[in-house]
mmCIF file of C-alpha atoms in Angstrom:
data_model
loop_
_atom_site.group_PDB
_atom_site.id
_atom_site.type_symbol
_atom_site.label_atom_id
_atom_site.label_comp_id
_atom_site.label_asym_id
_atom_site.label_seq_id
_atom_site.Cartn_x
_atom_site.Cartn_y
_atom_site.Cartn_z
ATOM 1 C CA UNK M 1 42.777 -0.165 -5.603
ATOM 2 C CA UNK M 2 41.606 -3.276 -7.917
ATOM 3 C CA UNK M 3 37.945 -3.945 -8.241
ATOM 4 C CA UNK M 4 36.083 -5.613 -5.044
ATOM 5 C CA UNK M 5 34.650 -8.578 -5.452
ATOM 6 C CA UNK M 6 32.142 -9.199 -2.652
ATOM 7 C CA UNK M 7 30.388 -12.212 -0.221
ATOM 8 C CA UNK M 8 27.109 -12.069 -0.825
ATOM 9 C CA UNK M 9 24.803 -12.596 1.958
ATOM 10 C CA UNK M 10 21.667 -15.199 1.415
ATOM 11 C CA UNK M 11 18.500 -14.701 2.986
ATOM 12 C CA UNK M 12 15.339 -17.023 2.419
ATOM 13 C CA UNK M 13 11.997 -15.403 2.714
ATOM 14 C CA UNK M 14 8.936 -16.709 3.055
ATOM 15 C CA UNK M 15 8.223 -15.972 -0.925
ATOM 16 C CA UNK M 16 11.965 -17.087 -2.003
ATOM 17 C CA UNK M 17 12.214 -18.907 -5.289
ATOM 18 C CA UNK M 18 15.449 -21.034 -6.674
ATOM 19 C CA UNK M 19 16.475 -18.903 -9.579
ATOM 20 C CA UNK M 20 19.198 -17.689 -7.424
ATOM 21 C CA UNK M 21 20.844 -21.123 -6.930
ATOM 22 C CA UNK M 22 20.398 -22.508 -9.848
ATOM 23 C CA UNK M 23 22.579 -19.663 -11.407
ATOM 24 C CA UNK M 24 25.218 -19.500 -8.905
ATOM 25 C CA UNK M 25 25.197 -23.747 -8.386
ATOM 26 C CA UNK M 26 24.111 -23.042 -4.546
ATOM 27 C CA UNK M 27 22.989 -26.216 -2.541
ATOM 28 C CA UNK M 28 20.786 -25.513 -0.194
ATOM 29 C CA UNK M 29 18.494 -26.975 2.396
ATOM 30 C CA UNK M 30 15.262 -29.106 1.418
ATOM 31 C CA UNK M 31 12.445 -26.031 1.073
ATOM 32 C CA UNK M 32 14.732 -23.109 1.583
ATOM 33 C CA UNK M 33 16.128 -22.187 -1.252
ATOM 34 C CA UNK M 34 17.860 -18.122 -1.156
ATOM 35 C CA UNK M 35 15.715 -16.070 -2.892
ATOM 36 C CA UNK M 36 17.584 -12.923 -1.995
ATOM 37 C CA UNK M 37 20.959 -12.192 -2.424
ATOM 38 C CA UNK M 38 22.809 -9.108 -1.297
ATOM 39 C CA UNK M 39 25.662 -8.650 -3.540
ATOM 40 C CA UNK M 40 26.804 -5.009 -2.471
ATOM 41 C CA UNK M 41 25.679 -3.067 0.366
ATOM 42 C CA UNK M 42 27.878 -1.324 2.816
ATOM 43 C CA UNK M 43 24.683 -0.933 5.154
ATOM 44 C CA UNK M 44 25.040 -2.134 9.061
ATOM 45 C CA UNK M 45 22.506 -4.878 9.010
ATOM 46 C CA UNK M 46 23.687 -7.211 6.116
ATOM 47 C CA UNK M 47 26.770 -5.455 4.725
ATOM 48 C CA UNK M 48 29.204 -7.392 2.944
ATOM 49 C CA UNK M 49 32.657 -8.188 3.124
ATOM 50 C CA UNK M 50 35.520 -8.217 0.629
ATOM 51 C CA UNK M 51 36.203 -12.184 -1.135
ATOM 52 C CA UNK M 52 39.543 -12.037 -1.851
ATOM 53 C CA UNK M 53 42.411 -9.859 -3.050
ATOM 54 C CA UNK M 54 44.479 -7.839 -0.588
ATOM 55 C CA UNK M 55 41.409 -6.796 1.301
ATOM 56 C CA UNK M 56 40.395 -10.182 1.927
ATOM 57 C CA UNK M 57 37.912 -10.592 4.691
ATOM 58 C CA UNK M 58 37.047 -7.019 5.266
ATOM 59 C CA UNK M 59 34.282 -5.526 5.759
ATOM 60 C CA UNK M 60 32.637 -2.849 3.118
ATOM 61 C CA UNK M 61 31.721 -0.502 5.509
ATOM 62 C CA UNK M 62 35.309 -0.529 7.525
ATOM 63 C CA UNK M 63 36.703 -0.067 3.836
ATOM 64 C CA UNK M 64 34.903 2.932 2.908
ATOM 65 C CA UNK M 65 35.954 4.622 6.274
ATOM 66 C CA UNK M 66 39.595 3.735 5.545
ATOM 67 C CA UNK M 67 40.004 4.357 1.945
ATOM 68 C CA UNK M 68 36.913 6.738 1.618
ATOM 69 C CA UNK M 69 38.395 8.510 -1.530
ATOM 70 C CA UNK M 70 40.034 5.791 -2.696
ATOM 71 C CA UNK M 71 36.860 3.887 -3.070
ATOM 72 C CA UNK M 72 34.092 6.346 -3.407
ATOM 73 C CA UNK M 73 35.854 8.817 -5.504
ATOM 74 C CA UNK M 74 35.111 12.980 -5.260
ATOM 75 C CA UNK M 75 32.859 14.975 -3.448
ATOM 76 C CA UNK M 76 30.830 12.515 -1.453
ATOM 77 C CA UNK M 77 29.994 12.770 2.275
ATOM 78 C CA UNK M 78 31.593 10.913 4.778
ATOM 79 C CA UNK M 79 28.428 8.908 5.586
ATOM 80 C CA UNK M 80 27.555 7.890 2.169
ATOM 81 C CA UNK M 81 28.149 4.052 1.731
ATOM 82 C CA UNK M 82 27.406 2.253 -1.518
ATOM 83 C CA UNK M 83 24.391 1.518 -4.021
ATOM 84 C CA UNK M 84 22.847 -1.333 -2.811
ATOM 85 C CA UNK M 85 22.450 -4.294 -5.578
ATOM 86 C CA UNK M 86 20.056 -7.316 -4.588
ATOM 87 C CA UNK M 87 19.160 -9.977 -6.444
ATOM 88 C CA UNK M 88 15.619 -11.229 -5.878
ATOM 89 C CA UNK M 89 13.570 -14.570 -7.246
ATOM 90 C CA UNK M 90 10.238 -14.641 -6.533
ATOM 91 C CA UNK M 91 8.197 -17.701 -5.907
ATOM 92 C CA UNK M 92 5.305 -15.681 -4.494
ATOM 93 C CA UNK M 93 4.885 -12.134 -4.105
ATOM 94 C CA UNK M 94 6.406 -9.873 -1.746
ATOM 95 C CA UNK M 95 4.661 -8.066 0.437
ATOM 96 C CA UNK M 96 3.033 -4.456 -0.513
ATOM 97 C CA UNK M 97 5.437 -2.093 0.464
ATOM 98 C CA UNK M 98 6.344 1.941 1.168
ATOM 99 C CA UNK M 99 9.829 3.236 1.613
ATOM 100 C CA UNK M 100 10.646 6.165 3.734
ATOM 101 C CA UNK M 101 12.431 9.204 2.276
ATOM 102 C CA UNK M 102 15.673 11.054 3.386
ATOM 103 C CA UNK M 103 13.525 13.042 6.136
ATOM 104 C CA UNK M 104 11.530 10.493 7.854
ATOM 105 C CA UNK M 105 14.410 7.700 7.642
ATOM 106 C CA UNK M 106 16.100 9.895 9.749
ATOM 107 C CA UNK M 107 13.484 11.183 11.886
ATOM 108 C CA UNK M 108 12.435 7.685 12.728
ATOM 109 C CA UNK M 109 14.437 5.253 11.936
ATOM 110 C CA UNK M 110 18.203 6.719 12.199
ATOM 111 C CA UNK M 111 18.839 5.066 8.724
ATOM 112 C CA UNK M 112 18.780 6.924 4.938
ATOM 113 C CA UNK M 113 16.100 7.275 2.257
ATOM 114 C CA UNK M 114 14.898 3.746 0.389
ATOM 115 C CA UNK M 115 14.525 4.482 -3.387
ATOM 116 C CA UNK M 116 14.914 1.797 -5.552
ATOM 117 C CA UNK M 117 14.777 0.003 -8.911
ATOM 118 C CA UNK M 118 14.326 -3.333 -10.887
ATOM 119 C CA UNK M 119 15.712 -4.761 -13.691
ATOM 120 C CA UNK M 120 14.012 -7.835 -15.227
ATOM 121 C CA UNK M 121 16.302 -10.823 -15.708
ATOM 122 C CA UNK M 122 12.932 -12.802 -16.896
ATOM 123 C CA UNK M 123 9.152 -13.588 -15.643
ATOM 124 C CA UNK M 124 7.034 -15.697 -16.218
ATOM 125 C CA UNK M 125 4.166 -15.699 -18.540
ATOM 126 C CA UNK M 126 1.209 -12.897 -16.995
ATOM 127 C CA UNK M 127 3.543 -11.867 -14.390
ATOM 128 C CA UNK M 128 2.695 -8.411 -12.881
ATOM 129 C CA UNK M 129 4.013 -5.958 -10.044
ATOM 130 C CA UNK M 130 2.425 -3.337 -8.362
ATOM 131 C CA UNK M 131 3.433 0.326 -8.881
ATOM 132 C CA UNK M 132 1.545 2.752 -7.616
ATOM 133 C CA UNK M 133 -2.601 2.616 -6.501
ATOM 134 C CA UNK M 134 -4.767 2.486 -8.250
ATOM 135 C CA UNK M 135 -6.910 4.974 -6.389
ATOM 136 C CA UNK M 136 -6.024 8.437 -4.554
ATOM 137 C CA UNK M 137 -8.488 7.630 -1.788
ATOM 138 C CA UNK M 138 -6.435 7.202 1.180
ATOM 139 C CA UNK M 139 -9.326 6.135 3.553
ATOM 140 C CA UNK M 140 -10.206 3.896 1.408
ATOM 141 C CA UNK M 141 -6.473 2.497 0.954
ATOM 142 C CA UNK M 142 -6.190 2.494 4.770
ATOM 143 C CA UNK M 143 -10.002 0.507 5.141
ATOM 144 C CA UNK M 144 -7.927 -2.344 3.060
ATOM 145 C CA UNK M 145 -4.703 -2.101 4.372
ATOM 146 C CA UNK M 146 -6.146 -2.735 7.865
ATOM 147 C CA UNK M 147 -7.719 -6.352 6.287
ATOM 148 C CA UNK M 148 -4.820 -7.052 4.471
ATOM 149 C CA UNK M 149 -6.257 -6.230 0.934
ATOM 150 C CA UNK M 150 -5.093 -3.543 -0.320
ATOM 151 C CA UNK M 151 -2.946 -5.039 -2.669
ATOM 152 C CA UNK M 152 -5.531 -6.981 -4.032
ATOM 153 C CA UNK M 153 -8.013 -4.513 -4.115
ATOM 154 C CA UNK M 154 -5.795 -1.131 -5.154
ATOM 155 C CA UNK M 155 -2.615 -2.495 -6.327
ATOM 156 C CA UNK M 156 -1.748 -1.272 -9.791
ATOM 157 C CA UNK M 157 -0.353 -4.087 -11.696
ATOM 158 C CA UNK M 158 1.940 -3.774 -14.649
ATOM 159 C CA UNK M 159 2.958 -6.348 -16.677
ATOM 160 C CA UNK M 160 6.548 -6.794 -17.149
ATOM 161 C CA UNK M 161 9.170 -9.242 -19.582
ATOM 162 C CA UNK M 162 12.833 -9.311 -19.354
ATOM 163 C CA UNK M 163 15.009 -6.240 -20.190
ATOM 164 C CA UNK M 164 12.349 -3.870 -18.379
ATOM 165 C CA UNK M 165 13.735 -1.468 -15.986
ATOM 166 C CA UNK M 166 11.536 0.108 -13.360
ATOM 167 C CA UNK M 167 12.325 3.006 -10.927
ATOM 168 C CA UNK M 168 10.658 2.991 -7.593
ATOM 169 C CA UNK M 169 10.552 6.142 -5.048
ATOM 170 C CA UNK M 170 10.296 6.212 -1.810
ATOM 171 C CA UNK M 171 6.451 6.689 -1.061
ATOM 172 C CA UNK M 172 5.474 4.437 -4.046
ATOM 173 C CA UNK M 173 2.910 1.472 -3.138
ATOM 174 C CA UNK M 174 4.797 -1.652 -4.664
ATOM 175 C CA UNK M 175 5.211 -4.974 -4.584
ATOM 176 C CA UNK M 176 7.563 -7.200 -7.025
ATOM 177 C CA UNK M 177 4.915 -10.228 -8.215
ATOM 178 C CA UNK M 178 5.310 -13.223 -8.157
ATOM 179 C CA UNK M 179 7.259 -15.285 -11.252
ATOM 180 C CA UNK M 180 9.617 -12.361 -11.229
ATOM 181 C CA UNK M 181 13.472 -13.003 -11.098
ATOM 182 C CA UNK M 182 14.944 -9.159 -11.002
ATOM 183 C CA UNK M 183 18.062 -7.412 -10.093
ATOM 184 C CA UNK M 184 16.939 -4.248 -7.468
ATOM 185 C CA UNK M 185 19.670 -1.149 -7.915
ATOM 186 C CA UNK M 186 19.287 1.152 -4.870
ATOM 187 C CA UNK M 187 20.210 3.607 -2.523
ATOM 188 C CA UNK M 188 21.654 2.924 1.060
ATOM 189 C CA UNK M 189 18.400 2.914 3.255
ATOM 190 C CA UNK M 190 16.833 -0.625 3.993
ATOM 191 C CA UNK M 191 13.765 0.437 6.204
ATOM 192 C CA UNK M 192 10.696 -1.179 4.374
ATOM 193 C CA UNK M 193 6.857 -0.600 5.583
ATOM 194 C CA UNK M 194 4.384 -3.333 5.262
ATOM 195 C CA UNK M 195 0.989 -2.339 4.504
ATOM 196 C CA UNK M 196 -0.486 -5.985 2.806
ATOM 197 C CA UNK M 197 1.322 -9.016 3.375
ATOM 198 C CA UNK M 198 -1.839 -11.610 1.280
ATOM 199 C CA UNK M 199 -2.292 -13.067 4.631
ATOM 200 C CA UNK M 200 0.623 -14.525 5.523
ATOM 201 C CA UNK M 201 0.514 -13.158 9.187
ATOM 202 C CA UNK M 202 3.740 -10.952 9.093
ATOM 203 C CA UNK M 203 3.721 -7.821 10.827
ATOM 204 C CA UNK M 204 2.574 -4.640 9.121
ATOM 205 C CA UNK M 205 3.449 -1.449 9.696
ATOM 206 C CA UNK M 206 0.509 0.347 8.364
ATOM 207 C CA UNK M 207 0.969 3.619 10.490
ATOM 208 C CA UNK M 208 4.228 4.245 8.933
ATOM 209 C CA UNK M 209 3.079 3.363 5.450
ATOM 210 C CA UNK M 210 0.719 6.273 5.277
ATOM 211 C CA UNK M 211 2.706 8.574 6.878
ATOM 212 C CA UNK M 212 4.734 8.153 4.092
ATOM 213 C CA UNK M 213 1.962 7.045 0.668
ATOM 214 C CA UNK M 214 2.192 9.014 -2.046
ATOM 215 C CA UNK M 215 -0.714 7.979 -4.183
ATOM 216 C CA UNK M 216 0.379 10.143 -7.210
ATOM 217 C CA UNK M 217 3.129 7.785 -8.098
ATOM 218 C CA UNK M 218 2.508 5.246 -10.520
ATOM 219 C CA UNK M 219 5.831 4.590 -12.414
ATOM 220 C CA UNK M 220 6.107 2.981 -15.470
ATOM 221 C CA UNK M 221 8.748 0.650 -16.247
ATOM 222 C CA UNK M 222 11.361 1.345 -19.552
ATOM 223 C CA UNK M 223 11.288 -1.207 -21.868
ATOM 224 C CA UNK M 224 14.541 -2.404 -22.829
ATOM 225 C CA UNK M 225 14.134 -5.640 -24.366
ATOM 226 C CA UNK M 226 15.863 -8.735 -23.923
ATOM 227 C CA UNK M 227 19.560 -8.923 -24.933
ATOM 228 C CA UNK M 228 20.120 -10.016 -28.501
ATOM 229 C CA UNK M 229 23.418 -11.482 -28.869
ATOM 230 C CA UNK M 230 23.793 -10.476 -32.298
ATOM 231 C CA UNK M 231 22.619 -7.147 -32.197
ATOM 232 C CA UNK M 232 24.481 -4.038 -31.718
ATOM 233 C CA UNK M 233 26.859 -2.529 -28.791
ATOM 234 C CA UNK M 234 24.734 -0.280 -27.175
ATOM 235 C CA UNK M 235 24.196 1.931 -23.805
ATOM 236 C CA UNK M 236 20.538 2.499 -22.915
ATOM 237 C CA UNK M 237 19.180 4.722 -19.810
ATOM 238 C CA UNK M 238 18.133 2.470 -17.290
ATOM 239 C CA UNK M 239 16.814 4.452 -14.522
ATOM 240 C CA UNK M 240 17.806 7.611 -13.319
ATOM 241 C CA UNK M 241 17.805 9.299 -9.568
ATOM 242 C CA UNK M 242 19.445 12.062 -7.706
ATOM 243 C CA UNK M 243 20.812 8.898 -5.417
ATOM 244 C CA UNK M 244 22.031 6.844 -8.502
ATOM 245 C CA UNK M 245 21.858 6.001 -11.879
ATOM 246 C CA UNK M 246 21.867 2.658 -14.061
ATOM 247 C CA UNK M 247 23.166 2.072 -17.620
ATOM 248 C CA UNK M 248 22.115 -1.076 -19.610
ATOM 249 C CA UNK M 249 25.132 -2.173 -21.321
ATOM 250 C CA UNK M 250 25.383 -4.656 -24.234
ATOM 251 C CA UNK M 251 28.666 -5.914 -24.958
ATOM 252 C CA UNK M 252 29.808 -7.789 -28.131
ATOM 253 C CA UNK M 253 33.784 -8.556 -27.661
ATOM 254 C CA UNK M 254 35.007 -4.803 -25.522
ATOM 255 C CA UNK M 255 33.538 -1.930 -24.049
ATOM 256 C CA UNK M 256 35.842 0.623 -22.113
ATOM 257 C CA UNK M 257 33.834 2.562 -19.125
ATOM 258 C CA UNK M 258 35.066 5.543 -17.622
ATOM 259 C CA UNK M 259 35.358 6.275 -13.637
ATOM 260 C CA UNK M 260 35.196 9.961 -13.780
ATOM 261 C CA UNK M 261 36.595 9.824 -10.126
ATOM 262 C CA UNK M 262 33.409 8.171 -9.054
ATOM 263 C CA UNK M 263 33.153 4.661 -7.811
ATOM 264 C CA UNK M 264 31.125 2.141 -10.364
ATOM 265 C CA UNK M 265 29.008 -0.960 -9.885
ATOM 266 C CA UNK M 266 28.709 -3.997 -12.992
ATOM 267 C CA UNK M 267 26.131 -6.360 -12.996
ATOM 268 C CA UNK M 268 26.114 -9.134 -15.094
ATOM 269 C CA UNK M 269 22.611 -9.940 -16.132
ATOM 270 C CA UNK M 270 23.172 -12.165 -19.400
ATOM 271 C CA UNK M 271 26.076 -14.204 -20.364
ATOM 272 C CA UNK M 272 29.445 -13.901 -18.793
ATOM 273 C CA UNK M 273 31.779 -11.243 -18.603
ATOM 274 C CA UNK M 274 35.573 -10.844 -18.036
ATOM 275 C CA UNK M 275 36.133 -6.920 -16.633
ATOM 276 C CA UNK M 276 39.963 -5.654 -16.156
ATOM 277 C CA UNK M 277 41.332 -2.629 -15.236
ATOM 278 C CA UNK M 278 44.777 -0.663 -16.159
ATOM 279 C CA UNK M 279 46.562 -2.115 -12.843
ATOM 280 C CA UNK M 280 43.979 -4.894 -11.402
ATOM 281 C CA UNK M 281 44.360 -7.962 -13.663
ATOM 282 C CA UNK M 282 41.029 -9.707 -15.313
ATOM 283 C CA UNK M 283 37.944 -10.794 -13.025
ATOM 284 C CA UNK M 284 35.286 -13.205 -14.359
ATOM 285 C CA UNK M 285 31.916 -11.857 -13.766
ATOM 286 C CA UNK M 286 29.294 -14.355 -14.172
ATOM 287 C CA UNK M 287 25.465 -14.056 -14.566
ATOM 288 C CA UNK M 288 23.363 -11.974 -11.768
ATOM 289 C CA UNK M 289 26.739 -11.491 -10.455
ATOM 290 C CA UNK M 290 28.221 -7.689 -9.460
ATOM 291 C CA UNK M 291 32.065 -6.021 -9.014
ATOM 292 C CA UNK M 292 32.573 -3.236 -7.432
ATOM 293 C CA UNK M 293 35.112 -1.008 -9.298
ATOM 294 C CA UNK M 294 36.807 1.749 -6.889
ATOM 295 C CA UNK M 295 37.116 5.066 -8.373
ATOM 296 C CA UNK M 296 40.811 4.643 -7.992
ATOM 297 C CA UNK M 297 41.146 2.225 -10.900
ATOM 298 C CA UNK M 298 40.397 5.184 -13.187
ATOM 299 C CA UNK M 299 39.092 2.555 -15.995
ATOM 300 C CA UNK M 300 37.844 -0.280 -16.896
ATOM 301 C CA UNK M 301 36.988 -3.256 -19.777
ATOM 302 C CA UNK M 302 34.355 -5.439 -20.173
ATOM 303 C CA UNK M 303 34.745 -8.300 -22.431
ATOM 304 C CA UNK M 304 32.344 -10.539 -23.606
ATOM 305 C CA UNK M 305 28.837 -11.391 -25.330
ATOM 306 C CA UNK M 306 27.230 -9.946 -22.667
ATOM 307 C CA UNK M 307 25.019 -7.424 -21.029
ATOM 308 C CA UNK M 308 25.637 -5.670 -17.635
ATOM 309 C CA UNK M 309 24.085 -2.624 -15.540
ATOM 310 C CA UNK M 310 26.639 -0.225 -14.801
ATOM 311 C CA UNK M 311 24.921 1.576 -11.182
ATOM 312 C CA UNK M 312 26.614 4.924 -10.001
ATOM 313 C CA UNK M 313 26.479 8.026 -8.119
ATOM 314 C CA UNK M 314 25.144 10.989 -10.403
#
C-alpha cells in the first residue's frame, strides 16, 4: 500500500484565526476563516477520506476495517483507528478544557480516551496556554467554573515560542491561548469538557469536567527550538505516551525512517518536503501538511530542508 494522502476537513470556530489558509492558499468566506483542520483522523464524527491514488474517495475508517494489517501494521486491536493530527490557529483562546480517559470515555460517552499534544509552529509575542491549575482546591475551581472564571482566575499559563512541544493528559485543565498556531498529535477520542468558555455563552459541561480534573497535572512543554536550516540532521523526543509517540525531525537533503511493521504519520511543520517509499513513487508534502504512511510500505525518505513530526503507535 503507498502512503495516504488525506481530505482534510475545515471547521471554523468561534476563536478561528487565518494561519491555516494562508498556508494552504484557502479562500474562504468574509469572517470565517478555518481555524481547524483535521488532517488524519479515522474517528466517526469528522473522519477523513483518502485524496487520490487507488483508494480514491474512501473513507479512513472503511480502510482500516478492510486492510487492517495492511495499514496499521502488528499487534493492534481491531478497534484502534489512527492518531489524530489537527492543525489549529488561534485568533482567541479556546475554551478551558478536560479530556476523559479510557474508562470514563467509555462509560459515558461510548468513544476512547482524549490525550493529546502540541507542537508550536509559531506565537505571537507573550502568548501563553494553560496547563494545569494553578491551585489543588477543587471547590474553589468549581466556585469559578460555575461563573465562567476559572481560567482566568486558576489557569496556569506557560509561555510558549515555536519548536515547543507539549503533552497533554486526559484530566489536565488546558486551554491553547490565543496567538498560537500549533499542530495537536493525539489519540482517537474527541469528547472534550468545557469548564470556562471567557463568556462567550457556549455550553459547559462542568459536571463532567470534575468528574474527570486532575489538579496534579501541570505539564511542561519541551523546548525544541525553532528549525535552523543550517544546522544539523537531527531526531529529538517530542512527546511520548502509551497511545503514541512524536519525533521532531530535521532534514537537510535525506532521512530514511523505518516502519517496524507499524503504521507512521509525517507532518510537515517547516519548509517542504518530498517523502517516497520503495514501491509508492514521490509525494510533495507541504507546510502544516501530514501523509499517512501504511505499515505495508516497510520504508520511507524524506527529502528536503525541512522539519517534520513523525507520530506513531509505541
Amino acid at each position: 500500500m503507498t502512503p495516504l494522502r488525506l481530505k482534510p476537513n475545515y471547521i471554523s470556530p468561534i476563536w478561528s484565526g487565518d494561519r491555516i489558509a494562508r498556508a494552504r492558499g484557502i479562500v474562504y468566506d468574509k469572517g470565517t476563516p478555518p481555524g481547524e483542520s483535521f488532517d488524519v483522523t479515522a474517528h466517526r464524527d469528522l473522519v477523513n477520506t483518502v485524496e487520490g491514488g487507488p483508494y480514491d474517495g474512501i473513507r479512513l475508517d472503511e480502510l482500516i476495517d478492510t486492510h487492517h494489517e495492511e495499514l496499521l501494521g502488528q499487534g493492534l486491536p481491531d478497534d484502534d483507528g489512527i492518531i489524530q493530527v489537527v492543525t489549529m490557529d488561534a485568533r482567541e483562546s479556546l475554551s478551558v478544557q478536560v479530556h476523559p480517559d479510557e474508562a470514563y470515555a467509555q462509560a459515558h460517552e461510548n468513544d476512547h480516551e482524549k490525550t493529546e499534544s502540541w507542537y508550536i509552529l509559531a506565537a505571537d509575542p507573550g502568548a501563553t496556554l494553560i496547563a494545569g491549575s494553578t491551585t489543588n482546591d477543587r471547590d474553589a475551581l468549581r466556585a469559578a467554573a460555575a461563573d465562567d472564571t476559572v481560567g482566568n482566575l486558576f489557569g496556569r499559563h506557560v509561555s510558549v515560542s515555536e519548536g515547543d512541544f507539549i503533552l497533554i493528559p486526559a484530566g489536565t485543565m488546558h486551554a491553547l491561548g490565543a496567538g498560537i498556531f500549533a499542530v495537536e498529535i493525539g489519540s482517537l477520542g474527541f469528547k472534550t469538557y468545557r469548564i470556562c468558555d471567557w463568556g462567550r455563552g457556549r455550553e459547559l459541561h462542568v459536571k463532567q469536567g470534575f468528574d474527570l480534573i486532575d489538579t496534579s497535572l501541570r505539564p511542561e512543554p519541551r523546548h525544541l527550538g525553532a528549525f535552523d536550516p543550517n544546522g544539523p540532521d537531527q531526531v529529538q523526543l517530542g512527546v511520548t505516551h502509551e497511545l503514541f509517540e512524536a519525533e521532531v525531525v530535521d532534514v537537510h537533503g535525506e532521512f530514511a525512517g523505518e516502519l517496524l511493521d507499524r503504521y507512521q504519520i509525517l507532518t510537515c511543520v517547516w519548509g517542504d518536503a518530498q517523502v517516497s517509499t520503495p514501491e509508492g513513487g514521490t509525494t510533495d508534502l507541504k507546510f502544516t501538511e501530514s501523509l499517512l504512511i501504511p505499515a505495508s510500505a516497510g520504508s520511507y525518505t524524506v527529502r528536503g530542508t525541512c522539519r517534520v513530526i513523525r507520530s506513531y503507535r509505541p
